[in-house]
PDB file of C-alpha atoms in Angstrom:
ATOM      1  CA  UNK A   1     -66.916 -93.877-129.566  1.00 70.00           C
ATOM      2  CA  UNK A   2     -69.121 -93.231-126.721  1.00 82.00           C
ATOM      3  CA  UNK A   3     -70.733 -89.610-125.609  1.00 88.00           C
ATOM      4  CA  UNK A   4     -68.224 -90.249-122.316  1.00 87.00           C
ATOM      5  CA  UNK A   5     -65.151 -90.934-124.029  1.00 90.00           C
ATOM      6  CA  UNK A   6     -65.688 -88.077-126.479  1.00 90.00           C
ATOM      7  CA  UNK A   7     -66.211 -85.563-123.248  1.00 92.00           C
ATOM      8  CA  UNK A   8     -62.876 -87.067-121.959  1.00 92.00           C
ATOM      9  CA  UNK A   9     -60.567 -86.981-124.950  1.00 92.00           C
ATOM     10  CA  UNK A  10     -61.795 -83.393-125.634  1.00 93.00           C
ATOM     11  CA  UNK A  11     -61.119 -82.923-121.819  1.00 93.00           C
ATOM     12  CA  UNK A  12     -57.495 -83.951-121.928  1.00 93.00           C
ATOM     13  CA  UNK A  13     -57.268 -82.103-125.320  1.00 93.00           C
ATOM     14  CA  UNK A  14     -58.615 -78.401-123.190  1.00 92.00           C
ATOM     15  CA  UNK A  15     -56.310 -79.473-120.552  1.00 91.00           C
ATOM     16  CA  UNK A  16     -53.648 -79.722-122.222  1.00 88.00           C
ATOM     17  CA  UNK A  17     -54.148 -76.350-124.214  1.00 86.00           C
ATOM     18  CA  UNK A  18     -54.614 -74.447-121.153  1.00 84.00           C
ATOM     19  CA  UNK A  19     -51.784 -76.279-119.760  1.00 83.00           C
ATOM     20  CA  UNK A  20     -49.085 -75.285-122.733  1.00 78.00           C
ATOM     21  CA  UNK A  21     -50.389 -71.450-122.969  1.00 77.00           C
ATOM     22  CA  UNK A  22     -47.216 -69.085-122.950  1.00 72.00           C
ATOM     23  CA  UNK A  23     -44.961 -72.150-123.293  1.00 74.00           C
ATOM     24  CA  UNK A  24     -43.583 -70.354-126.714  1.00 72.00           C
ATOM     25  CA  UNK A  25     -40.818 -67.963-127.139  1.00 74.00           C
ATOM     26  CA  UNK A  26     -41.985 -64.979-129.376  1.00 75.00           C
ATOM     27  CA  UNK A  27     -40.012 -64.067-132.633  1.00 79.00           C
ATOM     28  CA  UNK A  28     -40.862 -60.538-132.484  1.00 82.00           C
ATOM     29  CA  UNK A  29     -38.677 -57.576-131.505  1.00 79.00           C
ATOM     30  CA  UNK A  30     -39.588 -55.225-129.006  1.00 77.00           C
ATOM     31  CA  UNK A  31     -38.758 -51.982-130.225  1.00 79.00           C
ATOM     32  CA  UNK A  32     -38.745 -49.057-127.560  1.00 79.00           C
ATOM     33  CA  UNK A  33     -39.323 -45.357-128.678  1.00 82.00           C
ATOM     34  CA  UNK A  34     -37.575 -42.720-126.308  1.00 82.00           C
ATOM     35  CA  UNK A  35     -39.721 -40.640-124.297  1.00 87.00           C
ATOM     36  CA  UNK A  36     -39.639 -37.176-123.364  1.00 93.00           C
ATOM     37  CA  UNK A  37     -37.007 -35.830-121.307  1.00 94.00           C
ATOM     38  CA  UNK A  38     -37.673 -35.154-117.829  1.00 92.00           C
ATOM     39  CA  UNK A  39     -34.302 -33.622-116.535  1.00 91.00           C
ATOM     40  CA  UNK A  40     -33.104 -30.335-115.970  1.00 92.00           C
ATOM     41  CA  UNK A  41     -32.010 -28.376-119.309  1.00 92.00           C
ATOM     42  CA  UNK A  42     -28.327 -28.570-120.961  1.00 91.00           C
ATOM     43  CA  UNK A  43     -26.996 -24.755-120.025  1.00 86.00           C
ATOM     44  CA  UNK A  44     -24.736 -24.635-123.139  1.00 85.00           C
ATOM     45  CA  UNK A  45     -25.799 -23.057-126.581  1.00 84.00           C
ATOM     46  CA  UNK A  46     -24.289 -24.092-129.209  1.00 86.00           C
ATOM     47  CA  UNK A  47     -23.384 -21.010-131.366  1.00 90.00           C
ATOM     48  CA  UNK A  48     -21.396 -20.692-134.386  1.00 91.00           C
ATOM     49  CA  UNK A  49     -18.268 -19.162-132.266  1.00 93.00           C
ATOM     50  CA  UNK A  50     -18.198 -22.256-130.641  1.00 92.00           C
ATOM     51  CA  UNK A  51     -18.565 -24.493-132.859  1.00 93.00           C
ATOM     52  CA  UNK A  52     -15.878 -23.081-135.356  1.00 94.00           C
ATOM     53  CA  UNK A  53     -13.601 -22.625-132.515  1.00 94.00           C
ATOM     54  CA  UNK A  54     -14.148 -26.366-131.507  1.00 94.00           C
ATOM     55  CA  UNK A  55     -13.848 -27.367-135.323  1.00 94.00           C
ATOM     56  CA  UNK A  56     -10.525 -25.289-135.399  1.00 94.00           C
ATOM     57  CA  UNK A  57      -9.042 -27.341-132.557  1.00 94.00           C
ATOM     58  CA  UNK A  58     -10.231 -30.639-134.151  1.00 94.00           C
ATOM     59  CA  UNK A  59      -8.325 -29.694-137.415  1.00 93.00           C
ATOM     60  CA  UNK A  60      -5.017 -28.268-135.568  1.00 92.00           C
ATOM     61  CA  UNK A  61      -4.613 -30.861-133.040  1.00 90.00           C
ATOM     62  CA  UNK A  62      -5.970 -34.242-134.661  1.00 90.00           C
ATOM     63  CA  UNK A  63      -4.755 -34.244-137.841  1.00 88.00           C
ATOM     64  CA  UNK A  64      -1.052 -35.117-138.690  1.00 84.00           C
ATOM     65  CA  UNK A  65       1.555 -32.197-138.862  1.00 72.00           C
TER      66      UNK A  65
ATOM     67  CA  UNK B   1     -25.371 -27.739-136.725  1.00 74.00           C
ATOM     68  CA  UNK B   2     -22.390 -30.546-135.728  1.00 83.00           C
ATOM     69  CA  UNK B   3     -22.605 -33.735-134.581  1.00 91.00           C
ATOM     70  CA  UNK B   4     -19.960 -34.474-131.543  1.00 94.00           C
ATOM     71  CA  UNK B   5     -18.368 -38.407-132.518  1.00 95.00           C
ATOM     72  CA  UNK B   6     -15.586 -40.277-131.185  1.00 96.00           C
ATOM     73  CA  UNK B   7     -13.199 -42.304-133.855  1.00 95.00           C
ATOM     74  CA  UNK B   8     -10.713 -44.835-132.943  1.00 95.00           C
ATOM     75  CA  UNK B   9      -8.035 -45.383-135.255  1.00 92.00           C
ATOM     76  CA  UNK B  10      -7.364 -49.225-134.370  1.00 91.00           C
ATOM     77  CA  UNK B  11      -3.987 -48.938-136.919  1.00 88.00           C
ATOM     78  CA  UNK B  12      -2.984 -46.524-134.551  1.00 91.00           C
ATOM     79  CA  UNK B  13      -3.941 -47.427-130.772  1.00 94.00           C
ATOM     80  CA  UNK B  14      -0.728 -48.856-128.880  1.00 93.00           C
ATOM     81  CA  UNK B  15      -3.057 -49.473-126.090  1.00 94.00           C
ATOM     82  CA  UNK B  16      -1.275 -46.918-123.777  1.00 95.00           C
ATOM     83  CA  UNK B  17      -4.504 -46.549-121.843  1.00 96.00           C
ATOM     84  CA  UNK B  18      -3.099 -43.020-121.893  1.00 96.00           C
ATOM     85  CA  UNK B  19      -7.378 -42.006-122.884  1.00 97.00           C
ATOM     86  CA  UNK B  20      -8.612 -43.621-119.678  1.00 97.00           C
ATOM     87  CA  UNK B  21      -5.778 -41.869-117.216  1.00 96.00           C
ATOM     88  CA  UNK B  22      -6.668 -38.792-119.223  1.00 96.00           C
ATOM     89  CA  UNK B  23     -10.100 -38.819-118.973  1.00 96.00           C
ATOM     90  CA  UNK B  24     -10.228 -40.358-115.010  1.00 95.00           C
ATOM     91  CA  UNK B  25      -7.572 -37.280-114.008  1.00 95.00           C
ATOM     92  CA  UNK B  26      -9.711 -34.667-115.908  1.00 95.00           C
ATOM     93  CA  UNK B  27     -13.117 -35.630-114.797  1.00 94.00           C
ATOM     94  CA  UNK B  28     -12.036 -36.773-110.882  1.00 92.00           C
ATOM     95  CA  UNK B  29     -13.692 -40.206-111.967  1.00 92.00           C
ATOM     96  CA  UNK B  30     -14.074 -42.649-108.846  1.00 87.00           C
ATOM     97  CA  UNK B  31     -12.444 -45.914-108.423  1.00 85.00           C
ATOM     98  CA  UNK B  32     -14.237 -49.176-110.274  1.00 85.00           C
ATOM     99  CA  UNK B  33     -15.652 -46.869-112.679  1.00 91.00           C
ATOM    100  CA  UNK B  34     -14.586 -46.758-116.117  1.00 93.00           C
ATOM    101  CA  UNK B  35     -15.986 -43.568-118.616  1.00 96.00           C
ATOM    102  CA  UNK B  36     -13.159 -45.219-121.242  1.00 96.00           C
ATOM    103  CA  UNK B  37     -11.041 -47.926-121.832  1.00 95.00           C
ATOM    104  CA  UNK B  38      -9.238 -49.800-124.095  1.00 96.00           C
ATOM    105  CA  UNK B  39     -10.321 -52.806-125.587  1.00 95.00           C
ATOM    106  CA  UNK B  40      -7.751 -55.152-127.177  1.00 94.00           C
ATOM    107  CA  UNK B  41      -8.425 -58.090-129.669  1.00 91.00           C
ATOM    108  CA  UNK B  42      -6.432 -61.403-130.107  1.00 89.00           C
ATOM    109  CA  UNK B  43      -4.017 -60.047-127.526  1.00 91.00           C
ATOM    110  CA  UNK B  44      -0.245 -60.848-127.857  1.00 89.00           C
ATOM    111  CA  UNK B  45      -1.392 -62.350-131.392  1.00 87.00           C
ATOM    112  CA  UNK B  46       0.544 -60.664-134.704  1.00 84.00           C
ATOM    113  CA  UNK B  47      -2.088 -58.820-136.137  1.00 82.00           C
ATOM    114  CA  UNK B  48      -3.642 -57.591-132.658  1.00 90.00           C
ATOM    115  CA  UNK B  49      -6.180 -54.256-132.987  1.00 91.00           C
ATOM    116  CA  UNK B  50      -7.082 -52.424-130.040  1.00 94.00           C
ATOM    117  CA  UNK B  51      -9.482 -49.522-129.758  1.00 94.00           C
ATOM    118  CA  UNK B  52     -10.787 -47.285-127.204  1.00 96.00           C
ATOM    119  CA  UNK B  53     -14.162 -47.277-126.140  1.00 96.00           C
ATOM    120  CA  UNK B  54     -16.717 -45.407-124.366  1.00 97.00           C
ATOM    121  CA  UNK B  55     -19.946 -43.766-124.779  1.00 97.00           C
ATOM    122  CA  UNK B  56     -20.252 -43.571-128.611  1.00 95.00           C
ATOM    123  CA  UNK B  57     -23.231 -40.787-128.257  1.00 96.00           C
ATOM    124  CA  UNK B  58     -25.750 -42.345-130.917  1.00 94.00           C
ATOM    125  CA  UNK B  59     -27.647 -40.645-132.761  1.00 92.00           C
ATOM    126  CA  UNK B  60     -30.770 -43.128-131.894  1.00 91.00           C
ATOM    127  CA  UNK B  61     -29.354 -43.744-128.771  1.00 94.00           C
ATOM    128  CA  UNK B  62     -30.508 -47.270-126.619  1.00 94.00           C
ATOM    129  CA  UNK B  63     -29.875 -45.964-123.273  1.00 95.00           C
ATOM    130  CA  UNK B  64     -32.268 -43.017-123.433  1.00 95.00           C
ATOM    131  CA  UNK B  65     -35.073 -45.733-124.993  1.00 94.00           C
ATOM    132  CA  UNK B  66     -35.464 -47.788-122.372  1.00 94.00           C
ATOM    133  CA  UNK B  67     -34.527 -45.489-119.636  1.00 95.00           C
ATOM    134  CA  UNK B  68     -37.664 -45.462-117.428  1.00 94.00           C
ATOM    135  CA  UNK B  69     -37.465 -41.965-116.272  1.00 94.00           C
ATOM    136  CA  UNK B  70     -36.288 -40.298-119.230  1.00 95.00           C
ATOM    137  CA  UNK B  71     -33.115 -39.151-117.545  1.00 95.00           C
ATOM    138  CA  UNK B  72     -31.125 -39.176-121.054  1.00 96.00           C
ATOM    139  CA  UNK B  73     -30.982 -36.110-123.747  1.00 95.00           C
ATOM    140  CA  UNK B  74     -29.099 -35.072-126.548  1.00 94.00           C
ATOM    141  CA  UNK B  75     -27.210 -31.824-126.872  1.00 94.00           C
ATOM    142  CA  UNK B  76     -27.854 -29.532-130.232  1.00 92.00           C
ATOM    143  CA  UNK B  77     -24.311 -31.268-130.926  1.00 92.00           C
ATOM    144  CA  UNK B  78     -25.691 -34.844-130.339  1.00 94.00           C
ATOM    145  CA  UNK B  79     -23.874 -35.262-127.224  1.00 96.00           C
ATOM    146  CA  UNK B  80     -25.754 -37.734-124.952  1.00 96.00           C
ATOM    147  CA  UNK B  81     -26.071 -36.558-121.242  1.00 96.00           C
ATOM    148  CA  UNK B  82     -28.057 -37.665-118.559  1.00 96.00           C
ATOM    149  CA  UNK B  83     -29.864 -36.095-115.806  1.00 95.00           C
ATOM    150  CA  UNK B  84     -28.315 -37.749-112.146  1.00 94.00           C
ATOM    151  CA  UNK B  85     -31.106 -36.039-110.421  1.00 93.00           C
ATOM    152  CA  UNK B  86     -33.050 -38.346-111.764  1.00 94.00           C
ATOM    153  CA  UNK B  87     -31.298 -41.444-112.282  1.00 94.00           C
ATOM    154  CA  UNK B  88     -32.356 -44.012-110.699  1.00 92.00           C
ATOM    155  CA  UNK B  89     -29.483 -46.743-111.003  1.00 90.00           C
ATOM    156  CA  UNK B  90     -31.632 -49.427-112.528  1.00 91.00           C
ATOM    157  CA  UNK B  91     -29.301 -50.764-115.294  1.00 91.00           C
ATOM    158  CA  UNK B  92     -31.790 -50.814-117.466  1.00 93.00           C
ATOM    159  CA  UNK B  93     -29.105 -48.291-119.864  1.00 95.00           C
ATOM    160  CA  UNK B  94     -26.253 -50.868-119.442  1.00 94.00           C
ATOM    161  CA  UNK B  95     -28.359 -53.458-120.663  1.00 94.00           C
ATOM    162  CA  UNK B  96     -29.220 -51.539-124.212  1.00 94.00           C
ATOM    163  CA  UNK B  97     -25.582 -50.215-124.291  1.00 96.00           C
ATOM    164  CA  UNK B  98     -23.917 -52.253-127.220  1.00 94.00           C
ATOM    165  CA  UNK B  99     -20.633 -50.649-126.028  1.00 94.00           C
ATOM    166  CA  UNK B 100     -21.146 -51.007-121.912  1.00 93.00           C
ATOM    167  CA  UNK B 101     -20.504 -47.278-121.503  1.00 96.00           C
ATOM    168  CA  UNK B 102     -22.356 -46.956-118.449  1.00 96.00           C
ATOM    169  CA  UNK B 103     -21.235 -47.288-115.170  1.00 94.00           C
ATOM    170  CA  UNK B 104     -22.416 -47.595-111.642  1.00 91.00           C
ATOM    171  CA  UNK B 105     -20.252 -46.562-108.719  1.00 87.00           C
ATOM    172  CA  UNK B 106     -20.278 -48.854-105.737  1.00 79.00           C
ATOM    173  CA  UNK B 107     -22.181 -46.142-102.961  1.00 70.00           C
ATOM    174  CA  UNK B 108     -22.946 -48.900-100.345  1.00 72.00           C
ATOM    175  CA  UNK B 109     -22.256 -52.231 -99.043  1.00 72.00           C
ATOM    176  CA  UNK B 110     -24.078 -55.331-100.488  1.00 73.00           C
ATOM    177  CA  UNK B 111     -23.428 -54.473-104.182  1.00 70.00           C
ATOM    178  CA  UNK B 112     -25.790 -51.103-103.998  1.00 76.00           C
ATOM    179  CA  UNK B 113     -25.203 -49.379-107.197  1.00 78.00           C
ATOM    180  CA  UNK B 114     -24.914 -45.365-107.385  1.00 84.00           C
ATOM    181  CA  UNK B 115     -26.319 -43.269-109.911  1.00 91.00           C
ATOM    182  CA  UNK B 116     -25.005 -43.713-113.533  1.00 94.00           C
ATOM    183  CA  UNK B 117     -21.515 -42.414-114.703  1.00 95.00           C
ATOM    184  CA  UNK B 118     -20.546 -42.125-118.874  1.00 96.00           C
ATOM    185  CA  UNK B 119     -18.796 -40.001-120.701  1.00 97.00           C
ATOM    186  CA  UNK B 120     -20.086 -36.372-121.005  1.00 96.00           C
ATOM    187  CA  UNK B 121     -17.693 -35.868-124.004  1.00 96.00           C
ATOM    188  CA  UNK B 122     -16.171 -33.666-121.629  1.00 96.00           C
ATOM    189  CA  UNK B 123     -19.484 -31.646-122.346  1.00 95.00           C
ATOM    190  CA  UNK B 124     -20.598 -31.052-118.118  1.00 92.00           C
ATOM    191  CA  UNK B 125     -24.022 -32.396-117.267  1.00 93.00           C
ATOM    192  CA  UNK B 126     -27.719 -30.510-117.330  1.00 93.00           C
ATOM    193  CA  UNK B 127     -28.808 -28.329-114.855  1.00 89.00           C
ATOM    194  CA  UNK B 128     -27.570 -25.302-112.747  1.00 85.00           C
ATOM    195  CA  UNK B 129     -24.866 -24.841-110.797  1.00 82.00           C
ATOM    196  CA  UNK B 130     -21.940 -23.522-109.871  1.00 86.00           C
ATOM    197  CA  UNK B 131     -18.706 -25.160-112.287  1.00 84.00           C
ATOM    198  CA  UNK B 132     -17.733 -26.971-108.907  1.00 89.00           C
ATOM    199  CA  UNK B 133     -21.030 -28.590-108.422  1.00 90.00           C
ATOM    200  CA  UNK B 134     -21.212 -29.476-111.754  1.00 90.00           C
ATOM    201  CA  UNK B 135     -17.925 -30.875-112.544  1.00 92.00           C
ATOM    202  CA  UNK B 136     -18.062 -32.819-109.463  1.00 92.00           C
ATOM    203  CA  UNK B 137     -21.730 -34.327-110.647  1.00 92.00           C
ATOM    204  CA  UNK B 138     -20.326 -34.651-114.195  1.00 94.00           C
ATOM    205  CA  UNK B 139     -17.031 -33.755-114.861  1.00 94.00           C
ATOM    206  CA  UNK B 140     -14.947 -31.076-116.388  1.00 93.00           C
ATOM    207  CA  UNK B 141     -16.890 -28.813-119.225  1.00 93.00           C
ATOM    208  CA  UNK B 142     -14.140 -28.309-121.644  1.00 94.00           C
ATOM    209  CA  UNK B 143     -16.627 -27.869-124.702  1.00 94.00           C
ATOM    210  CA  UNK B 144     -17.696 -25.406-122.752  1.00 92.00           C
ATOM    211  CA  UNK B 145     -14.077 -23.653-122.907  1.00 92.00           C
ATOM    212  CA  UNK B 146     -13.912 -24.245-126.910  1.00 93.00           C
ATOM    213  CA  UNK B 147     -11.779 -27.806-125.918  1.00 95.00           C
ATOM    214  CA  UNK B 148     -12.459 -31.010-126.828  1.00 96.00           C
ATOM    215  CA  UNK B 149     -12.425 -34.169-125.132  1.00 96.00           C
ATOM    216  CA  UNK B 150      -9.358 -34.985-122.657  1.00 96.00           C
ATOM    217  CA  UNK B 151      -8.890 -38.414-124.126  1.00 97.00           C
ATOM    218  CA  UNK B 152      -9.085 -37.247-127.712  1.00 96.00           C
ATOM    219  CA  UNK B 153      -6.315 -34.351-126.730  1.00 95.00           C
ATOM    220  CA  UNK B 154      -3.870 -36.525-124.817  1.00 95.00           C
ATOM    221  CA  UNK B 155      -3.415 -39.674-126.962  1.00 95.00           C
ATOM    222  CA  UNK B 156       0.009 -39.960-128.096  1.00 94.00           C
ATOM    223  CA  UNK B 157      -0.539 -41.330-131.592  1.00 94.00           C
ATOM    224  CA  UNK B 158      -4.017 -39.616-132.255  1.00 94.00           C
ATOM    225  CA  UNK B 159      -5.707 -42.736-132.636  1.00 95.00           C
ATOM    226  CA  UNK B 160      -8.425 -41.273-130.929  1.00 96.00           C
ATOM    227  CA  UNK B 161     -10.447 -38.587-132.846  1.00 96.00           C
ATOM    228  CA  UNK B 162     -12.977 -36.967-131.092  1.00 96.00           C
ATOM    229  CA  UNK B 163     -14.830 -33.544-132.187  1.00 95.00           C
ATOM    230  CA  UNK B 164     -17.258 -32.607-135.000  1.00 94.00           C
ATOM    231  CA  UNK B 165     -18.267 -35.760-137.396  1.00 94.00           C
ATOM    232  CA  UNK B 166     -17.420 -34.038-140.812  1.00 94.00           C
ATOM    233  CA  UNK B 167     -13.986 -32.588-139.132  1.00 95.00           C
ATOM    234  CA  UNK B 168     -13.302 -36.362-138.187  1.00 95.00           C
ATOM    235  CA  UNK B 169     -13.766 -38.011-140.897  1.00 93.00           C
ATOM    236  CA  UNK B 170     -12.214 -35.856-142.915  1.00 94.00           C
ATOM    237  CA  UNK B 171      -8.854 -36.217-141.127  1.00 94.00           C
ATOM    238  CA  UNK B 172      -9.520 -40.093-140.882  1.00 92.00           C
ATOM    239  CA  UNK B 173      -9.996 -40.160-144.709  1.00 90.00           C
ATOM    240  CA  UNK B 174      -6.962 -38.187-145.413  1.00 89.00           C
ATOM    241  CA  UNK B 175      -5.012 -40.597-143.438  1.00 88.00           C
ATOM    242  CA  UNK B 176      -6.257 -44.019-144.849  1.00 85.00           C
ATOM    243  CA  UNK B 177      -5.758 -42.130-148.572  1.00 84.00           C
ATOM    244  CA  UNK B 178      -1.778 -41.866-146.873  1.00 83.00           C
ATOM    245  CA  UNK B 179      -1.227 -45.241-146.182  1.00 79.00           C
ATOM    246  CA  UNK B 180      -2.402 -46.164-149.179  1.00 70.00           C
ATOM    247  CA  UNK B 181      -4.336 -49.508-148.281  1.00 63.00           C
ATOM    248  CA  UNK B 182      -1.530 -50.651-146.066  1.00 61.00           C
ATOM    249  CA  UNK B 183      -1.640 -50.903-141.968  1.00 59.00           C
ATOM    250  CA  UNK B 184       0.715 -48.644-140.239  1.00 57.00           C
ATOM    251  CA  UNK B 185       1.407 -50.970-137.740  1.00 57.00           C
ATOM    252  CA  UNK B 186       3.104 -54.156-138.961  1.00 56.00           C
ATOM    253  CA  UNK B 187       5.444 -54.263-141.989  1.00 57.00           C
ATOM    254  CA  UNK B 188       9.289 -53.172-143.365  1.00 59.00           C
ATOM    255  CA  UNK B 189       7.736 -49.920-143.809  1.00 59.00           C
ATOM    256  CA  UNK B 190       7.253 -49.190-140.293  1.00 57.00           C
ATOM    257  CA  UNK B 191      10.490 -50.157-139.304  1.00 59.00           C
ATOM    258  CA  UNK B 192      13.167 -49.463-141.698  1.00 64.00           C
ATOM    259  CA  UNK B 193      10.805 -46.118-143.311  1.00 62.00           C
ATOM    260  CA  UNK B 194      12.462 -45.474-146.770  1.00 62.00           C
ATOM    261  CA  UNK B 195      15.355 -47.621-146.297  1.00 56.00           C
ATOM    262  CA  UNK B 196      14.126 -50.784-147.491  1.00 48.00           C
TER     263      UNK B 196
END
C-alpha cells in the first residue's frame, strides 16, 4: 500500500470517528440529589399534642367499629 | 416523630370518587385540576381494583430532586409541600412523579401553565399569612386543627387511610388478619354474609 492510500484510509477512518461521536445512548442512570430548600418556612410544629390528637382521630375514625 | 401516609384499600374502593369531591370542595380546587382521583383497573372486568391516588408524600421524594428552584420540603411529619412563591411551572416535578400528582392550572391562553397544585395532605402551604391567604394559595389546614385529610375522612367504605404510618398500618393489618386471605369484594360471603 502506498504512503497516499495509507493517509486516505486513515482519513476516512478519523472521519468517520468524528462523524459517529455521541451517536450512542448511555446505560447509566442519572441520579439527582435534592437541594436545599429555598422557600418560605412550614409555620406548623409538630408537638406531641398534636400528634396524639391526630393519631387519636386516625384510630377512631379509620378503623372498623 | 410520625410519618403522614396515604393507604388505599383497593378491596375496598367502590370508586365513588367521593375522595376527589371531598378534597376539591374542602380545598376550593380549580377546574382541570386534579389533587386526587381514582384510578380503576380492567374496568367493567370481574375482578376490577380501583384505588385512589394522589401525592403519596415520599420519603425520598422525585419532585423535590429535580425541582430547579428547590421549591419542595418536607414537614417534621414527612408531608411534602411546596413553596408557590417560587414555583416556577416548569414540569420538571410531573415528569419525576411516578404517581402524576402534580398539577398545573390553565392561567392563560395558549396552553400557559400556572404554578403547581398537589395535595398538601390537607397540611396548608409554607409561609405567612393570614388562614384566608393561605388556604386560598394551598388549601384548607386541617392538620393544623388536629384533622386529617378530607378525602381520608369522607370515604364511605374507608378504603382510604390517611394519617400517621404506624396508626395505618396497623388498622390495615388488622383488617387483612379479618378477612382472612379472602377479598371482600367478590364472593357468597359478601352477598349472602352467614347464610350460605
Amino acid at each position: 500500500m502506498k504512503t497516499w492510500q495509507l493517509v486516505r484510509v486513515l482519513g476516512s477512518l478519523a472521519v468517520m470517528a468524528l462523524l459517529t461521536t455521541g451517536c450512542g445512548r448511555g446505560t447509566g442512570v442519572t441520579i439527582y440529589e435534592p437541594g436545599v430548600y429555598k422557600g418560605a418556612a412550614y409555620s406548623l410544629q409538630s408537638t406531641p399534642e398534636l400528634q396524639s390528637r391526630l393519631q387519636e382521630r386516625c384510630r377512631l375514625g379509620q378503623s372498623d367499629r | 416523630m410520625a410519618r403522614m401516609k396515604f393507604l388505599c384499600d383497593s378491596e375496598r374502593c367502590i370508586e365513588c370518587n367521593g375522595c376527589v369531591t371531598a378534597c376539591k370542595n374542602e380545598n376550593d380546587v380549580p377546574w382541570g385540576v386534579n389533587r386526587r382521583r381514582v384510578v380503576t383497573l380492567d374496568d367493567g372486568v370481574p375482578g376490577e381494583r380501583s384505588i385512589s391516588v394522589a401525592c403519596m408524600h415520599c420519603t425520598d421524594a422525585p419532585c423535590a430532586a429535580v425541582c430547579p428552584v428547590d421549591c419542595f420540603t418536607t414537614t417534621a411529619d414527612g408531608i411534602v409541600l411546596h413553596d408557590k412563591d417560587l414555583c416556577i411551572g416548569c414540569g420538571y416535578c410531573f415528569y419525576a412523579c411516578p404517581f402524576g400528582a402534580p398539577q398545573y392550572p390553565q392561567k392563560e391562553a395558549f396552553g400557559v401553565r400556572g404554578k403547581m397544585d398537589k395535595c398538601t395532605f390537607c397540611a396548608g402551604g409554607p409561609g405567612d399569612g393570614t388562614a384566608e391567604e393561605q388556604a386560598a394559595k394551598y388549601g384548607r389546614n386541617r392538620v393544623a386543627e388536629g384533622k386529617l385529610p378530607m378525602c381520608a375522612e369522607m370515604c364511605s367504605t374507608k378504603a382510604l387511610l390517611a394519617g400517621d404510618g404506624d396508626v395505618v398500618s396497623d388498622i390495615y393489618r388488622e383488617r387483612v388478619m379479618k378477612r382472612d386471605g379472602r377479598p371482600q369484594s367478590w364472593g357468597w360471603l359478601a352477598a349472602y354474609q352467614d347464610e350460605v
